[in-house]
CSV table of N, CA, C and O in Angstrom, one decimal:
chain,number,residue,atom,x,y,z
A,1,MET,N,-13.3,269.7,-13.9
A,1,MET,CA,-12.6,268.6,-14.5
A,1,MET,C,-11.2,269.0,-15.0
A,1,MET,O,-11.0,269.6,-16.0
A,2,ASN,N,-10.2,268.8,-14.1
A,2,ASN,CA,-8.8,269.2,-14.3
A,2,ASN,C,-8.0,268.1,-14.9
A,2,ASN,O,-7.7,267.2,-14.2
A,3,LYS,N,-7.7,268.2,-16.2
A,3,LYS,CA,-6.9,267.1,-16.9
A,3,LYS,C,-5.4,267.3,-16.4
A,3,LYS,O,-4.9,268.4,-16.3
A,4,LYS,N,-4.8,266.1,-16.3
A,4,LYS,CA,-3.4,266.1,-16.0
A,4,LYS,C,-2.6,266.7,-17.1
A,4,LYS,O,-2.8,266.4,-18.3
A,5,THR,N,-1.6,267.5,-16.9
A,5,THR,CA,-0.7,268.0,-17.9
A,5,THR,C,0.1,266.8,-18.5
A,5,THR,O,0.7,266.1,-17.7
A,6,PRO,N,0.2,266.6,-19.8
A,6,PRO,CA,0.9,265.5,-20.4
A,6,PRO,C,2.4,265.6,-20.1
A,6,PRO,O,2.9,266.8,-20.3
A,7,ASP,N,3.1,264.6,-19.7
A,7,ASP,CA,4.5,264.6,-19.5
A,7,ASP,C,5.2,263.6,-20.5
A,7,ASP,O,6.3,263.9,-20.9
A,8,THR,N,4.6,262.5,-20.7
A,8,THR,CA,5.2,261.5,-21.6
A,8,THR,C,4.4,261.1,-22.8
A,8,THR,O,3.2,261.4,-22.8
A,9,VAL,N,5.0,260.4,-23.7
A,9,VAL,CA,4.3,259.9,-24.9
A,9,VAL,C,3.1,259.1,-24.5
A,9,VAL,O,2.0,259.2,-25.1
A,10,ARG,N,3.1,258.3,-23.4
A,10,ARG,CA,2.0,257.5,-23.0
A,10,ARG,C,0.7,258.3,-22.8
A,10,ARG,O,-0.4,257.9,-23.0
A,11,ASP,N,0.9,259.6,-22.4
A,11,ASP,CA,-0.2,260.5,-22.1
A,11,ASP,C,-0.9,261.0,-23.3
A,11,ASP,O,-2.1,261.4,-23.2
A,12,VAL,N,-0.3,260.9,-24.5
A,12,VAL,CA,-0.9,261.5,-25.7
A,12,VAL,C,-1.0,260.5,-26.8
A,12,VAL,O,-1.6,260.8,-27.9
A,13,MET,N,-0.4,259.3,-26.7
A,13,MET,CA,-0.4,258.4,-27.9
A,13,MET,C,-1.8,257.8,-28.1
A,13,MET,O,-2.6,257.8,-27.2
A,14,SER,N,-2.0,257.4,-29.4
A,14,SER,CA,-3.2,256.7,-29.7
A,14,SER,C,-2.9,255.2,-29.5
A,14,SER,O,-2.0,254.6,-30.2
A,15,ARG,N,-3.6,254.6,-28.7
A,15,ARG,CA,-3.4,253.1,-28.4
A,15,ARG,C,-4.0,252.2,-29.4
A,15,ARG,O,-3.5,251.2,-29.8
A,16,ASP,N,-5.2,252.5,-29.8
A,16,ASP,CA,-5.9,251.7,-30.8
A,16,ASP,C,-5.7,252.2,-32.2
A,16,ASP,O,-6.5,252.9,-32.8
A,17,CYS,N,-4.5,252.0,-32.7
A,17,CYS,CA,-4.0,252.6,-33.9
A,17,CYS,C,-4.1,251.7,-35.1
A,17,CYS,O,-4.1,250.5,-35.0
A,18,TYR,N,-4.3,252.3,-36.3
A,18,TYR,CA,-4.3,251.6,-37.5
A,18,TYR,C,-3.0,251.0,-37.8
A,18,TYR,O,-1.9,251.7,-37.6
A,19,ARG,N,-3.0,249.7,-38.1
A,19,ARG,CA,-1.7,249.0,-38.5
A,19,ARG,C,-2.0,248.0,-39.6
A,19,ARG,O,-3.2,247.6,-39.7
A,20,VAL,N,-1.0,247.6,-40.2
A,20,VAL,CA,-1.2,246.6,-41.3
A,20,VAL,C,-0.1,245.5,-41.2
A,20,VAL,O,0.9,245.7,-40.4
A,21,THR,N,-0.2,244.4,-41.9
A,21,THR,CA,0.8,243.4,-42.0
A,21,THR,C,1.5,243.5,-43.3
A,21,THR,O,1.0,244.2,-44.2
A,22,GLY,N,2.5,242.7,-43.5
A,22,GLY,CA,3.3,242.7,-44.8
A,22,GLY,C,2.4,242.1,-45.9
A,22,GLY,O,2.7,242.4,-47.0
A,23,GLN,N,1.4,241.4,-45.5
A,23,GLN,CA,0.5,240.7,-46.5
A,23,GLN,C,-0.6,241.6,-47.0
A,23,GLN,O,-1.3,241.2,-47.9
A,24,THR,N,-0.7,242.8,-46.4
A,24,THR,CA,-1.8,243.7,-46.8
A,24,THR,C,-1.5,244.2,-48.2
A,24,THR,O,-0.3,244.5,-48.5
A,25,SER,N,-2.5,244.3,-49.0
A,25,SER,CA,-2.3,244.9,-50.4
A,25,SER,C,-2.1,246.4,-50.3
A,25,SER,O,-2.7,247.0,-49.3
A,26,ILE,N,-1.4,247.0,-51.1
A,26,ILE,CA,-1.2,248.4,-51.2
A,26,ILE,C,-2.5,249.1,-51.4
A,26,ILE,O,-2.8,250.2,-50.8
A,27,THR,N,-3.4,248.5,-52.1
A,27,THR,CA,-4.7,249.2,-52.4
A,27,THR,C,-5.5,249.2,-51.1
A,27,THR,O,-6.1,250.3,-50.7
A,28,ASN,N,-5.5,248.1,-50.2
A,28,ASN,CA,-6.2,248.2,-49.0
A,28,ASN,C,-5.6,249.1,-48.0
A,28,ASN,O,-6.2,249.9,-47.2
A,29,LEU,N,-4.2,249.2,-48.0
A,29,LEU,CA,-3.5,250.1,-47.2
A,29,LEU,C,-3.9,251.6,-47.6
A,29,LEU,O,-4.2,252.4,-46.7
A,30,ALA,N,-3.9,251.9,-48.8
A,30,ALA,CA,-4.2,253.3,-49.3
A,30,ALA,C,-5.7,253.7,-48.8
A,30,ALA,O,-5.9,254.8,-48.3
A,31,GLN,N,-6.6,252.7,-48.9
A,31,GLN,CA,-8.0,252.9,-48.4
A,31,GLN,C,-8.0,253.2,-46.9
A,31,GLN,O,-8.7,254.1,-46.4
A,32,GLY,N,-7.2,252.4,-46.2
A,32,GLY,CA,-7.2,252.6,-44.7
A,32,GLY,C,-6.5,253.9,-44.3
A,32,GLY,O,-7.0,254.5,-43.4
A,33,LEU,N,-5.5,254.3,-45.0
A,33,LEU,CA,-4.8,255.6,-44.7
A,33,LEU,C,-5.8,256.7,-44.9
A,33,LEU,O,-5.9,257.7,-44.2
A,34,ALA,N,-6.5,256.6,-46.1
A,34,ALA,CA,-7.5,257.7,-46.4
A,34,ALA,C,-8.6,257.7,-45.4
A,34,ALA,O,-9.0,258.8,-44.9
A,35,LEU,N,-9.1,256.6,-45.0
A,35,LEU,CA,-10.3,256.5,-44.0
A,35,LEU,C,-9.8,257.1,-42.7
A,35,LEU,O,-10.6,257.8,-42.0
A,36,HIS,N,-8.6,256.7,-42.2
A,36,HIS,CA,-8.2,257.2,-40.9
A,36,HIS,C,-7.4,258.5,-40.9
A,36,HIS,O,-6.9,259.0,-39.9
A,37,ARG,N,-7.3,259.0,-42.1
A,37,ARG,CA,-6.6,260.3,-42.4
A,37,ARG,C,-5.2,260.3,-41.8
A,37,ARG,O,-4.8,261.2,-41.0
A,38,LEU,N,-4.4,259.3,-42.2
A,38,LEU,CA,-3.1,259.1,-41.7
A,38,LEU,C,-2.1,259.2,-42.8
A,38,LEU,O,-2.3,258.8,-43.9
A,39,PRO,N,-0.9,259.8,-42.5
A,39,PRO,CA,0.2,259.8,-43.6
A,39,PRO,C,1.0,258.6,-43.6
A,39,PRO,O,1.9,258.5,-44.5
A,40,GLY,N,0.7,257.6,-42.9
A,40,GLY,CA,1.4,256.3,-42.9
A,40,GLY,C,0.9,255.4,-41.8
A,40,GLY,O,0.1,255.7,-41.0
A,41,ALA,N,1.5,254.1,-41.9
A,41,ALA,CA,1.0,253.1,-40.9
A,41,ALA,C,2.2,252.2,-40.5
A,41,ALA,O,3.0,251.9,-41.3
A,42,PRO,N,2.2,251.7,-39.2
A,42,PRO,CA,3.1,250.7,-38.8
A,42,PRO,C,2.8,249.4,-39.5
A,42,PRO,O,1.6,249.1,-39.7
A,43,VAL,N,3.8,248.6,-39.7
A,43,VAL,CA,3.7,247.2,-40.2
A,43,VAL,C,4.1,246.3,-39.1
A,43,VAL,O,5.2,246.4,-38.6
A,44,VAL,N,3.2,245.3,-38.8
A,44,VAL,CA,3.5,244.4,-37.7
A,44,VAL,C,3.4,243.0,-38.2
A,44,VAL,O,2.8,242.7,-39.2
A,45,ASP,N,4.0,242.0,-37.4
A,45,ASP,CA,3.8,240.6,-37.7
A,45,ASP,C,2.6,240.1,-36.9
A,45,ASP,O,1.9,240.8,-36.3
A,46,ALA,N,2.4,238.8,-36.9
A,46,ALA,CA,1.3,238.1,-36.3
A,46,ALA,C,1.3,238.3,-34.8
A,46,ALA,O,0.2,238.3,-34.2
A,47,SER,N,2.4,238.6,-34.2
A,47,SER,CA,2.5,238.8,-32.7
A,47,SER,C,2.5,240.3,-32.4
A,47,SER,O,2.8,240.7,-31.3
A,48,ASP,N,2.1,241.2,-33.3
A,48,ASP,CA,2.1,242.6,-33.1
A,48,ASP,C,3.5,243.2,-32.9
A,48,ASP,O,3.5,244.3,-32.3
A,49,ARG,N,4.5,242.6,-33.3
A,49,ARG,CA,5.8,243.2,-33.2
A,49,ARG,C,6.0,244.1,-34.5
A,49,ARG,O,5.7,243.7,-35.6
A,50,LEU,N,6.6,245.2,-34.3
A,50,LEU,CA,6.9,246.2,-35.4
A,50,LEU,C,7.9,245.6,-36.3
A,50,LEU,O,9.0,245.3,-35.8
A,51,ILE,N,7.6,245.5,-37.6
A,51,ILE,CA,8.6,245.0,-38.6
A,51,ILE,C,8.9,246.1,-39.6
A,51,ILE,O,9.8,245.9,-40.4
A,52,GLY,N,8.1,247.2,-39.7
A,52,GLY,CA,8.3,248.2,-40.7
A,52,GLY,C,7.4,249.3,-40.6
A,52,GLY,O,6.5,249.4,-39.7
A,53,PHE,N,7.5,250.2,-41.5
A,53,PHE,CA,6.5,251.4,-41.6
A,53,PHE,C,6.4,251.6,-43.1
A,53,PHE,O,7.3,251.5,-43.9
A,54,ILE,N,5.1,252.1,-43.5
A,54,ILE,CA,4.8,252.5,-44.8
A,54,ILE,C,4.1,253.7,-44.9
A,54,ILE,O,3.2,253.9,-44.1
A,55,SER,N,4.5,254.7,-45.8
A,55,SER,CA,3.8,256.0,-45.8
A,55,SER,C,3.0,256.1,-47.1
A,55,SER,O,3.2,255.4,-48.0
A,56,GLU,N,2.2,257.2,-47.1
A,56,GLU,CA,1.4,257.5,-48.3
A,56,GLU,C,2.4,257.8,-49.4
A,56,GLU,O,2.1,257.3,-50.6
A,57,GLN,N,3.4,258.4,-49.1
A,57,GLN,CA,4.4,258.7,-50.1
A,57,GLN,C,5.0,257.5,-50.8
A,57,GLN,O,5.2,257.4,-52.0
A,58,ASP,N,5.3,256.5,-49.9
A,58,ASP,CA,5.8,255.2,-50.4
A,58,ASP,C,4.9,254.6,-51.4
A,58,ASP,O,5.2,253.8,-52.3
A,59,VAL,N,3.6,254.8,-51.2
A,59,VAL,CA,2.5,254.0,-51.8
A,59,VAL,C,2.0,254.8,-53.1
A,59,VAL,O,1.7,254.1,-54.1
A,60,MET,N,2.0,256.0,-53.1
A,60,MET,CA,1.3,256.8,-54.2
A,60,MET,C,1.8,256.4,-55.6
A,60,MET,O,1.0,256.2,-56.4
A,61,GLY,N,3.1,256.4,-55.7
A,61,GLY,CA,3.6,256.1,-57.1
A,61,GLY,C,3.3,254.7,-57.5
A,61,GLY,O,3.0,254.5,-58.7
A,62,ARG,N,3.3,253.7,-56.6
A,62,ARG,CA,3.0,252.4,-57.0
A,62,ARG,C,1.5,252.2,-57.3
A,62,ARG,O,1.2,251.4,-58.2
A,63,VAL,N,0.6,252.9,-56.6
A,63,VAL,CA,-0.8,252.8,-56.9
A,63,VAL,C,-1.0,253.4,-58.3
A,63,VAL,O,-1.7,252.8,-59.1
A,64,LEU,N,-0.4,254.5,-58.5
A,64,LEU,CA,-0.6,255.2,-59.8
A,64,LEU,C,0.0,254.3,-61.0
A,64,LEU,O,-0.7,254.1,-62.0
A,65,ASP,N,1.1,253.7,-60.7
A,65,ASP,CA,1.7,252.8,-61.7
A,65,ASP,C,0.8,251.6,-62.0
A,65,ASP,O,0.7,251.2,-63.2
A,66,SER,N,0.2,251.0,-61.0
A,66,SER,CA,-0.7,249.9,-61.2
A,66,SER,C,-1.9,250.3,-61.9
A,66,SER,O,-2.5,249.5,-62.7
A,67,ILE,N,-2.4,251.5,-61.8
A,67,ILE,CA,-3.5,252.0,-62.6
A,67,ILE,C,-3.2,252.1,-64.0
A,67,ILE,O,-3.9,251.6,-64.9
A,68,TYR,N,-2.0,252.7,-64.3
A,68,TYR,CA,-1.6,252.9,-65.7
A,68,TYR,C,-1.3,251.5,-66.4
A,68,TYR,O,-1.7,251.4,-67.6
A,69,HIS,N,-0.8,250.6,-65.7
A,69,HIS,CA,-0.5,249.3,-66.3
A,69,HIS,C,-1.6,248.3,-66.1
A,69,HIS,O,-1.4,247.1,-66.5
A,70,ASP,N,-2.7,248.7,-65.4
A,70,ASP,CA,-3.8,247.8,-65.1
A,70,ASP,C,-3.3,246.5,-64.6
A,70,ASP,O,-3.7,245.4,-65.0
A,71,ASP,N,-2.5,246.6,-63.6
A,71,ASP,CA,-2.0,245.3,-62.9
A,71,ASP,C,-2.3,245.4,-61.4
A,71,ASP,O,-2.7,246.4,-60.9
A,72,GLU,N,-2.0,244.4,-60.7
A,72,GLU,CA,-2.3,244.3,-59.3
A,72,GLU,C,-1.2,245.1,-58.5
A,72,GLU,O,0.0,245.0,-58.9
A,73,ALA,N,-1.7,245.9,-57.6
A,73,ALA,CA,-0.8,246.6,-56.7
A,73,ALA,C,0.0,245.6,-55.8
A,73,ALA,O,-0.5,244.5,-55.5
A,74,PRO,N,1.2,245.9,-55.5
A,74,PRO,CA,2.1,245.0,-54.7
A,74,PRO,C,1.5,244.9,-53.2
A,74,PRO,O,0.6,245.6,-52.8
A,75,LEU,N,2.2,244.1,-52.5
A,75,LEU,CA,1.9,244.0,-51.1
A,75,LEU,C,2.8,244.9,-50.2
A,75,LEU,O,3.8,245.4,-50.7
A,76,VAL,N,2.3,245.2,-49.0
A,76,VAL,CA,3.0,246.1,-48.2
A,76,VAL,C,4.5,245.7,-48.0
A,76,VAL,O,5.4,246.6,-48.0
A,77,ARG,N,4.7,244.4,-47.8
A,77,ARG,CA,6.1,244.0,-47.5
A,77,ARG,C,7.1,244.4,-48.6
A,77,ARG,O,8.3,244.4,-48.4
A,78,GLU,N,6.6,244.6,-49.8
A,78,GLU,CA,7.5,244.9,-50.9
A,78,GLU,C,7.9,246.4,-50.9
A,78,GLU,O,8.9,246.7,-51.6
A,79,LEU,N,7.1,247.2,-50.2
A,79,LEU,CA,7.5,248.7,-50.2
A,79,LEU,C,7.8,249.2,-48.9
A,79,LEU,O,8.3,250.3,-48.8
A,80,MET,N,7.5,248.5,-47.8
A,80,MET,CA,7.7,249.0,-46.5
A,80,MET,C,9.2,249.3,-46.2
A,80,MET,O,10.1,248.7,-46.7
A,81,ARG,N,9.4,250.3,-45.3
A,81,ARG,CA,10.7,250.6,-44.8
A,81,ARG,C,11.0,249.7,-43.5
A,81,ARG,O,10.1,249.7,-42.7
A,82,GLN,N,12.1,249.1,-43.4
A,82,GLN,CA,12.4,248.3,-42.2
A,82,GLN,C,13.1,249.1,-41.2
A,82,GLN,O,13.0,248.7,-40.0
A,83,ASP,N,13.8,250.1,-41.5
A,83,ASP,CA,14.5,251.0,-40.5
A,83,ASP,C,13.5,252.0,-40.1
A,83,ASP,O,13.2,252.9,-40.9
A,84,VAL,N,13.0,251.9,-38.9
A,84,VAL,CA,11.9,252.7,-38.5
A,84,VAL,C,12.3,253.5,-37.2
A,84,VAL,O,12.8,253.0,-36.3
A,85,LEU,N,12.1,254.8,-37.3
A,85,LEU,CA,12.3,255.6,-36.0
A,85,LEU,C,11.1,255.4,-35.1
A,85,LEU,O,9.9,255.5,-35.5
A,86,THR,N,11.3,255.0,-33.9
A,86,THR,CA,10.3,254.7,-33.0
A,86,THR,C,10.5,255.5,-31.7
A,86,THR,O,11.5,256.1,-31.5
A,87,THR,N,9.5,255.4,-30.8
A,87,THR,CA,9.7,256.0,-29.5
A,87,THR,C,9.1,255.0,-28.5
A,87,THR,O,8.5,254.0,-28.8
A,88,THR,N,9.3,255.4,-27.2
A,88,THR,CA,8.7,254.5,-26.1
A,88,THR,C,7.6,255.3,-25.4
A,88,THR,O,7.6,256.5,-25.5
A,89,PRO,N,6.8,254.6,-24.7
A,89,PRO,CA,5.7,255.3,-24.0
A,89,PRO,C,6.2,256.2,-22.9
A,89,PRO,O,5.6,257.2,-22.5
A,90,ASN,N,7.4,255.9,-22.3
A,90,ASN,CA,8.0,256.7,-21.2
A,90,ASN,C,8.8,257.9,-21.7
A,90,ASN,O,9.3,258.6,-20.8
A,91,LYS,N,9.0,258.1,-23.0
A,91,LYS,CA,9.8,259.2,-23.5
A,91,LYS,C,9.1,260.5,-23.2
A,91,LYS,O,7.8,260.6,-23.3
A,92,SER,N,9.8,261.6,-22.8
A,92,SER,CA,9.2,262.8,-22.4
A,92,SER,C,8.7,263.5,-23.7
A,92,SER,O,9.3,263.4,-24.8
A,93,ILE,N,7.6,264.3,-23.5
A,93,ILE,CA,7.0,265.0,-24.7
A,93,ILE,C,8.0,266.0,-25.3
A,93,ILE,O,8.2,266.0,-26.5
A,94,THR,N,8.7,266.7,-24.4
A,94,THR,CA,9.7,267.7,-24.9
A,94,THR,C,10.9,267.0,-25.6
A,94,THR,O,11.4,267.6,-26.6
A,95,ASP,N,11.3,265.9,-25.1
A,95,ASP,CA,12.4,265.2,-25.8
A,95,ASP,C,12.0,264.7,-27.2
A,95,ASP,O,12.7,264.9,-28.1
A,96,LEU,N,10.8,264.2,-27.3
A,96,LEU,CA,10.3,263.7,-28.6
A,96,LEU,C,10.1,264.9,-29.5
A,96,LEU,O,10.4,264.8,-30.7
A,97,ALA,N,9.6,266.0,-29.0
A,97,ALA,CA,9.4,267.2,-29.8
A,97,ALA,C,10.7,267.7,-30.4
A,97,ALA,O,10.8,268.0,-31.6
A,98,GLN,N,11.8,267.6,-29.6
A,98,GLN,CA,13.1,268.0,-30.1
A,98,GLN,C,13.6,267.0,-31.3
A,98,GLN,O,14.1,267.5,-32.3
A,99,GLU,N,13.3,265.7,-31.1
A,99,GLU,CA,13.7,264.8,-32.1
A,99,GLU,C,12.8,264.9,-33.4
A,99,GLU,O,13.3,264.6,-34.5
A,100,MET,N,11.6,265.4,-33.3
A,100,MET,CA,10.7,265.6,-34.4
A,100,MET,C,11.0,266.8,-35.3
A,100,MET,O,10.4,266.9,-36.4
A,101,LEU,N,11.9,267.7,-34.8
A,101,LEU,CA,12.2,268.8,-35.6
A,101,LEU,C,12.9,268.4,-36.9
A,101,LEU,O,13.7,267.4,-36.9
A,102,GLY,N,12.7,269.1,-37.9
A,102,GLY,CA,13.4,268.8,-39.2
A,102,GLY,C,12.6,267.8,-40.0
A,102,GLY,O,11.4,267.6,-39.8
A,103,ALA,N,13.3,267.2,-40.9
A,103,ALA,CA,12.7,266.3,-41.9
A,103,ALA,C,12.6,264.9,-41.3
A,103,ALA,O,13.2,263.9,-41.7
A,104,LYS,N,11.8,264.7,-40.3
A,104,LYS,CA,11.6,263.5,-39.5
A,104,LYS,C,10.1,263.0,-39.9
A,104,LYS,O,9.3,263.7,-40.4
A,105,PRO,N,9.9,261.7,-39.5
A,105,PRO,CA,8.5,261.2,-39.8
A,105,PRO,C,7.4,262.0,-39.1
A,105,PRO,O,7.7,262.7,-38.0
A,106,LYS,N,6.2,262.0,-39.6
A,106,LYS,CA,5.1,262.7,-39.0
A,106,LYS,C,4.4,261.8,-37.9
A,106,LYS,O,3.7,262.2,-37.1
A,107,ILE,N,4.7,260.5,-38.0
A,107,ILE,CA,4.2,259.5,-37.1
A,107,ILE,C,5.3,258.6,-36.6
A,107,ILE,O,6.1,258.2,-37.3
A,108,TYR,N,5.3,258.5,-35.2
A,108,TYR,CA,6.3,257.6,-34.6
A,108,TYR,C,5.5,256.4,-34.0
A,108,TYR,O,4.6,256.6,-33.2
A,109,PRO,N,5.8,255.2,-34.4
A,109,PRO,CA,5.3,254.0,-33.7
A,109,PRO,C,5.8,254.0,-32.3
A,109,PRO,O,7.0,254.3,-32.0
A,110,VAL,N,4.9,253.7,-31.3
A,110,VAL,CA,5.3,253.6,-29.9
A,110,VAL,C,5.5,252.1,-29.6
A,110,VAL,O,4.6,251.4,-29.8
A,111,VAL,N,6.7,251.7,-29.2
A,111,VAL,CA,7.1,250.4,-29.0
A,111,VAL,C,7.5,250.1,-27.6
A,111,VAL,O,8.2,250.9,-27.0
A,112,GLU,N,7.0,249.0,-27.0
A,112,GLU,CA,7.4,248.5,-25.7
A,112,GLU,C,7.6,247.1,-25.8
A,112,GLU,O,6.8,246.3,-26.2
A,113,GLN,N,8.8,246.6,-25.4
A,113,GLN,CA,9.2,245.2,-25.5
A,113,GLN,C,9.0,244.7,-26.9
A,113,GLN,O,8.4,243.6,-27.1
A,114,GLN,N,9.4,245.4,-27.9
A,114,GLN,CA,9.4,245.1,-29.3
A,114,GLN,C,7.9,245.1,-29.9
A,114,GLN,O,7.7,244.8,-31.0
A,115,ARG,N,6.9,245.3,-29.1
A,115,ARG,CA,5.5,245.2,-29.6
A,115,ARG,C,5.0,246.7,-29.7
A,115,ARG,O,5.3,247.6,-29.0
A,116,LEU,N,4.2,246.8,-30.8
A,116,LEU,CA,3.5,248.1,-31.1
A,116,LEU,C,2.4,248.3,-30.0
A,116,LEU,O,1.5,247.5,-29.9
A,117,VAL,N,2.5,249.4,-29.3
A,117,VAL,CA,1.5,249.7,-28.3
A,117,VAL,C,0.8,251.0,-28.7
A,117,VAL,O,-0.2,251.3,-28.0
A,118,GLY,N,1.2,251.6,-29.7
A,118,GLY,CA,0.4,252.8,-30.2
A,118,GLY,C,1.2,253.6,-31.2
A,118,GLY,O,2.3,253.2,-31.7
A,119,ILE,N,0.7,254.8,-31.5
A,119,ILE,CA,1.4,255.7,-32.4
A,119,ILE,C,1.2,257.1,-31.8
A,119,ILE,O,0.3,257.4,-31.0
A,120,VAL,N,2.2,258.0,-32.1
A,120,VAL,CA,2.1,259.4,-31.7
A,120,VAL,C,2.5,260.2,-33.0
A,120,VAL,O,3.4,259.9,-33.7
A,121,THR,N,1.7,261.2,-33.2
A,121,THR,CA,1.9,262.1,-34.4
A,121,THR,C,2.5,263.4,-34.0
A,121,THR,O,2.5,263.8,-32.8
A,122,ARG,N,3.0,264.2,-34.9
A,122,ARG,CA,3.5,265.5,-34.6
A,122,ARG,C,2.4,266.4,-34.0
A,122,ARG,O,2.6,267.2,-33.2
A,123,ARG,N,1.2,266.2,-34.6
A,123,ARG,CA,0.0,266.9,-34.1
A,123,ARG,C,-0.2,266.6,-32.6
A,123,ARG,O,-0.5,267.5,-31.8
A,124,ASP,N,-0.1,265.3,-32.2
A,124,ASP,CA,-0.3,265.0,-30.8
A,124,ASP,C,0.7,265.7,-29.9
A,124,ASP,O,0.4,266.2,-28.9
A,125,ILE,N,2.0,265.7,-30.4
A,125,ILE,CA,3.0,266.4,-29.6
A,125,ILE,C,2.8,267.9,-29.5
A,125,ILE,O,3.0,268.5,-28.5
A,126,LEU,N,2.4,268.5,-30.7
A,126,LEU,CA,2.2,269.9,-30.7
A,126,LEU,C,1.1,270.3,-29.7
A,126,LEU,O,1.2,271.2,-29.0
A,127,MET,N,0.0,269.5,-29.7
A,127,MET,CA,-1.1,269.8,-28.8
A,127,MET,C,-0.7,269.7,-27.4
A,127,MET,O,-1.1,270.5,-26.5
A,128,ALA,N,0.2,268.6,-27.1
A,128,ALA,CA,0.7,268.5,-25.7
A,128,ALA,C,1.6,269.6,-25.3
A,128,ALA,O,1.5,270.1,-24.2
A,129,LEU,N,2.4,270.1,-26.3
A,129,LEU,CA,3.3,271.3,-25.9
A,129,LEU,C,2.4,272.5,-25.6
A,129,LEU,O,2.7,273.3,-24.7
A,130,LEU,N,1.3,272.7,-26.4
A,130,LEU,CA,0.5,273.8,-26.1
A,130,LEU,C,-0.2,273.7,-24.7
A,130,LEU,O,-0.3,274.7,-24.0
A,131,THR,N,-0.6,272.5,-24.3
A,131,THR,CA,-1.2,272.2,-23.0
A,131,THR,C,-0.1,272.5,-21.9
A,131,THR,O,-0.4,273.1,-20.9
A,132,ILE,N,1.1,272.0,-22.1
A,132,ILE,CA,2.2,272.3,-21.2
A,132,ILE,C,2.4,273.8,-21.0
A,132,ILE,O,2.6,274.3,-19.9
A,133,ARG,N,2.5,274.5,-22.1
A,133,ARG,CA,2.7,275.9,-22.1
A,133,ARG,C,1.7,276.7,-21.3
A,133,ARG,O,1.9,277.7,-20.6
A,134,ARG,N,0.4,276.3,-21.4
A,134,ARG,CA,-0.7,276.9,-20.7
A,134,ARG,C,-0.6,276.7,-19.2
A,134,ARG,O,-1.2,277.5,-18.4
A,135,HIS,N,0.1,275.7,-18.7
A,135,HIS,CA,0.1,275.4,-17.3
A,135,HIS,C,1.3,276.0,-16.6
A,135,HIS,O,2.3,276.4,-17.0
């Protein structure tokens, strides 16, 4: 069973990825991130168009604050970032690896025709680079 060497993001991205809407509560988001072991999640509208991104770091302080003040945690739309670094399914693995160097996101939403089609993580790209190196 000879697997194809990954060339593009499409070869390594997660298609069935965890995502939330702006109406999702921060508490539900935090539970979802913990369950899926993700450092963040894309935020989509009803048509699955990417409208933002929210990370564990964005959420942690607000959840802690809501515990101290015994109030309701806010909704994702109140904390999400609207300027999101994204990639496309056709981007080369090595090009994206170059872009991921430094203080960049750990997860890139993969977008095609403005719709979220998956996510790719630094770990996905690192594993792909190791596979490419072996071949």
